[in-house]
């Protein structure tokens, strides 16, 4: 079966939609409010979805187009996965090492430059260290990291298709 850029990117886009559906269900149905790091992880999913959507529409058949979308989507997946990893690390800190809670994300976005918001969120806060939900022994950021690792198969497949196209 010949896989096109479009079919691979559509599979990744569907997985992004699934990840966002779970996040929104946990927020609006289960009542779990996302912390700033959770919001940044959602941005990683949405950024990946945006790249994959453009790949679906463009549907390049050449190796350079596949490589471009593979690398760009791998970059967005890696960004989201690194935020999830940071979140897991923050949750694993001993209670006396957890940073104090700071202002919420909407306040920071209103009052601070974007770079300062990013720096403060990535440095973490006490609210991000709380574990509100566990499933099979894993916290939500750990499950999100698993989702990003699965999602990474899509850009890796695009890169493989690019490599295969170059071999003839």
CSV table of C-alpha atoms in Angstrom, one decimal:
chain,number,residue,atom,x,y,z
A,1,UNK,CA,0.0,0.0,0.0
A,2,UNK,CA,1.4,3.4,-1.0
A,3,UNK,CA,1.2,5.9,1.7
A,4,UNK,CA,0.9,9.5,0.7
A,5,UNK,CA,1.9,12.6,2.6
A,6,UNK,CA,-1.8,13.4,2.9
A,7,UNK,CA,-2.8,10.0,4.4
A,8,UNK,CA,0.0,10.1,7.0
A,9,UNK,CA,-0.6,13.7,7.9
A,10,UNK,CA,-4.4,13.0,8.2
A,11,UNK,CA,-3.6,10.2,10.7
A,12,UNK,CA,-1.5,12.6,12.7
A,13,UNK,CA,-4.2,15.3,12.5
A,14,UNK,CA,-6.8,12.8,13.8
A,15,UNK,CA,-4.5,11.9,16.7
A,16,UNK,CA,-4.0,15.6,17.6
A,17,UNK,CA,-7.8,15.9,17.5
A,18,UNK,CA,-8.1,13.0,19.9
A,19,UNK,CA,-5.5,14.4,22.3
A,20,UNK,CA,-7.4,17.8,22.3
A,21,UNK,CA,-10.7,16.1,22.8
A,22,UNK,CA,-9.4,14.2,25.8
A,23,UNK,CA,-7.9,17.5,27.2
A,24,UNK,CA,-11.2,19.4,26.7
A,25,UNK,CA,-13.3,16.6,28.2
A,26,UNK,CA,-11.1,16.5,31.3
A,27,UNK,CA,-11.5,20.3,31.6
A,28,UNK,CA,-15.2,20.7,30.8
A,29,UNK,CA,-16.7,17.4,31.9
A,30,UNK,CA,-14.4,16.2,34.7
A,31,UNK,CA,-13.7,19.8,35.9
A,32,UNK,CA,-9.9,19.7,35.9
A,33,UNK,CA,-8.6,23.2,35.2
A,34,UNK,CA,-5.4,23.2,33.2
A,35,UNK,CA,-2.3,24.7,34.8
A,36,UNK,CA,0.0,26.9,32.7
A,37,UNK,CA,2.2,24.0,31.7
A,38,UNK,CA,-0.9,22.0,30.6
A,39,UNK,CA,-1.9,25.0,28.4
A,40,UNK,CA,1.6,25.0,26.8
A,41,UNK,CA,1.3,21.3,26.1
A,42,UNK,CA,-2.0,22.0,24.3
A,43,UNK,CA,-0.2,24.6,22.3
A,44,UNK,CA,2.3,21.9,21.3
A,45,UNK,CA,-0.6,19.7,20.1
A,46,UNK,CA,-2.2,22.6,18.2
A,47,UNK,CA,1.1,23.6,16.6
A,48,UNK,CA,1.6,20.0,15.4
A,49,UNK,CA,-2.0,19.9,14.2
A,50,UNK,CA,-1.5,23.2,12.2
A,51,UNK,CA,1.7,21.8,10.5
A,52,UNK,CA,-0.1,18.6,9.7
A,53,UNK,CA,-3.1,20.4,8.3
A,54,UNK,CA,-0.9,22.4,5.9
A,55,UNK,CA,0.7,19.1,4.9
A,56,UNK,CA,-2.7,17.6,4.2
A,57,UNK,CA,-3.7,20.5,2.0
A,58,UNK,CA,-0.3,20.8,0.3
A,59,UNK,CA,0.2,17.0,-0.1
A,60,UNK,CA,3.8,17.1,-1.5
A,61,UNK,CA,4.8,14.0,-3.3
A,62,UNK,CA,8.5,14.8,-3.4
A,63,UNK,CA,11.1,14.0,-0.8
A,64,UNK,CA,11.8,17.6,0.1
A,65,UNK,CA,8.2,18.4,0.9
A,66,UNK,CA,7.8,15.3,3.0
A,67,UNK,CA,11.1,16.1,4.7
A,68,UNK,CA,10.1,19.7,5.4
A,69,UNK,CA,6.7,18.7,7.0
A,70,UNK,CA,8.4,15.8,8.8
A,71,UNK,CA,11.0,18.0,10.4
A,72,UNK,CA,8.7,20.8,11.2
A,73,UNK,CA,6.1,18.6,12.8
A,74,UNK,CA,8.8,16.7,14.7
A,75,UNK,CA,10.0,20.0,16.0
A,76,UNK,CA,6.5,20.9,17.3
A,77,UNK,CA,6.1,17.4,18.8
A,78,UNK,CA,9.5,17.7,20.5
A,79,UNK,CA,8.5,21.1,22.0
A,80,UNK,CA,5.3,19.7,23.4
A,81,UNK,CA,7.1,16.6,24.7
A,82,UNK,CA,9.8,18.7,26.4
A,83,UNK,CA,7.1,20.8,28.2
A,84,UNK,CA,5.4,17.6,29.3
A,85,UNK,CA,8.7,16.3,30.6
A,86,UNK,CA,9.3,19.5,32.5
A,87,UNK,CA,5.9,19.1,34.0
A,88,UNK,CA,6.6,15.6,35.1
A,89,UNK,CA,9.9,16.7,36.6
A,90,UNK,CA,8.1,19.5,38.5
A,91,UNK,CA,5.5,17.0,39.9
A,92,UNK,CA,8.3,14.7,41.1
A,93,UNK,CA,10.0,17.3,43.2
A,94,UNK,CA,9.9,17.0,47.0
A,95,UNK,CA,7.3,19.2,48.6
A,96,UNK,CA,9.9,21.6,50.0
A,97,UNK,CA,11.5,22.1,46.6
A,98,UNK,CA,8.3,23.0,44.7
A,99,UNK,CA,8.2,26.6,43.6
A,100,UNK,CA,5.6,28.8,45.1
A,101,UNK,CA,2.4,29.5,43.1
A,102,UNK,CA,2.5,32.6,40.9
A,103,UNK,CA,-0.2,34.5,39.1
A,104,UNK,CA,-2.4,32.6,36.7
A,105,UNK,CA,-1.7,32.5,33.0
A,106,UNK,CA,-4.3,34.9,31.8
A,107,UNK,CA,-3.0,37.6,34.3
A,108,UNK,CA,0.6,37.0,33.1
A,109,UNK,CA,-0.5,37.3,29.4
A,110,UNK,CA,-2.2,40.6,30.2
A,111,UNK,CA,0.6,42.1,32.2
A,112,UNK,CA,3.9,40.7,31.0
A,113,UNK,CA,5.8,40.5,27.6
A,114,UNK,CA,5.4,37.1,25.9
A,115,UNK,CA,9.0,36.0,26.6
A,116,UNK,CA,8.6,36.7,30.3
A,117,UNK,CA,5.4,34.7,30.4
A,118,UNK,CA,7.2,31.7,28.7
A,119,UNK,CA,10.1,32.0,31.1
A,120,UNK,CA,7.9,32.1,34.2
A,121,UNK,CA,5.7,29.2,33.0
A,122,UNK,CA,8.6,27.0,32.1
A,123,UNK,CA,10.3,27.7,35.5
A,124,UNK,CA,7.1,26.3,37.0
A,125,UNK,CA,4.8,27.1,39.8
A,126,UNK,CA,3.2,25.3,42.7
A,127,UNK,CA,-0.1,24.8,40.9
A,128,UNK,CA,1.7,22.9,38.1
A,129,UNK,CA,3.3,20.5,40.7
A,130,UNK,CA,-0.1,19.3,42.0
A,131,UNK,CA,-1.2,15.9,40.7
A,132,UNK,CA,-5.0,16.1,40.3
A,133,UNK,CA,-5.6,12.9,38.4
A,134,UNK,CA,-3.8,9.6,38.0
A,135,UNK,CA,-4.7,6.8,35.6
A,136,UNK,CA,-2.8,3.4,35.8
A,137,UNK,CA,-0.2,5.1,38.0
A,138,UNK,CA,0.6,7.9,35.5
A,139,UNK,CA,-0.3,11.6,35.9
A,140,UNK,CA,-1.9,13.6,33.1
A,141,UNK,CA,1.5,15.1,32.0
A,142,UNK,CA,2.9,11.6,31.8
A,143,UNK,CA,0.0,10.5,29.6
A,144,UNK,CA,0.5,13.6,27.5
A,145,UNK,CA,4.1,12.7,27.1
A,146,UNK,CA,3.0,9.2,26.0
A,147,UNK,CA,0.7,10.9,23.5
A,148,UNK,CA,3.5,13.0,22.1
A,149,UNK,CA,5.7,9.9,21.8
A,150,UNK,CA,3.0,8.2,19.8
A,151,UNK,CA,2.4,11.4,17.8
A,152,UNK,CA,6.1,11.5,17.0
A,153,UNK,CA,5.6,8.4,14.8
A,154,UNK,CA,3.8,10.6,12.2
A,155,UNK,CA,6.7,13.0,11.5
A,156,UNK,CA,9.1,10.0,11.6
A,157,UNK,CA,7.0,8.3,9.0
A,158,UNK,CA,7.0,11.4,6.8
A,159,UNK,CA,10.8,11.5,7.1
A,160,UNK,CA,11.0,7.8,6.3
A,161,UNK,CA,8.8,8.4,3.2
A,162,UNK,CA,11.1,11.2,2.2
A,163,UNK,CA,14.1,8.9,2.6
A,164,UNK,CA,12.4,6.1,0.7
A,165,UNK,CA,11.6,8.5,-2.1
A,166,UNK,CA,15.2,9.5,-2.4
A,167,UNK,CA,16.3,5.9,-2.8
A,168,UNK,CA,14.1,5.4,-5.8
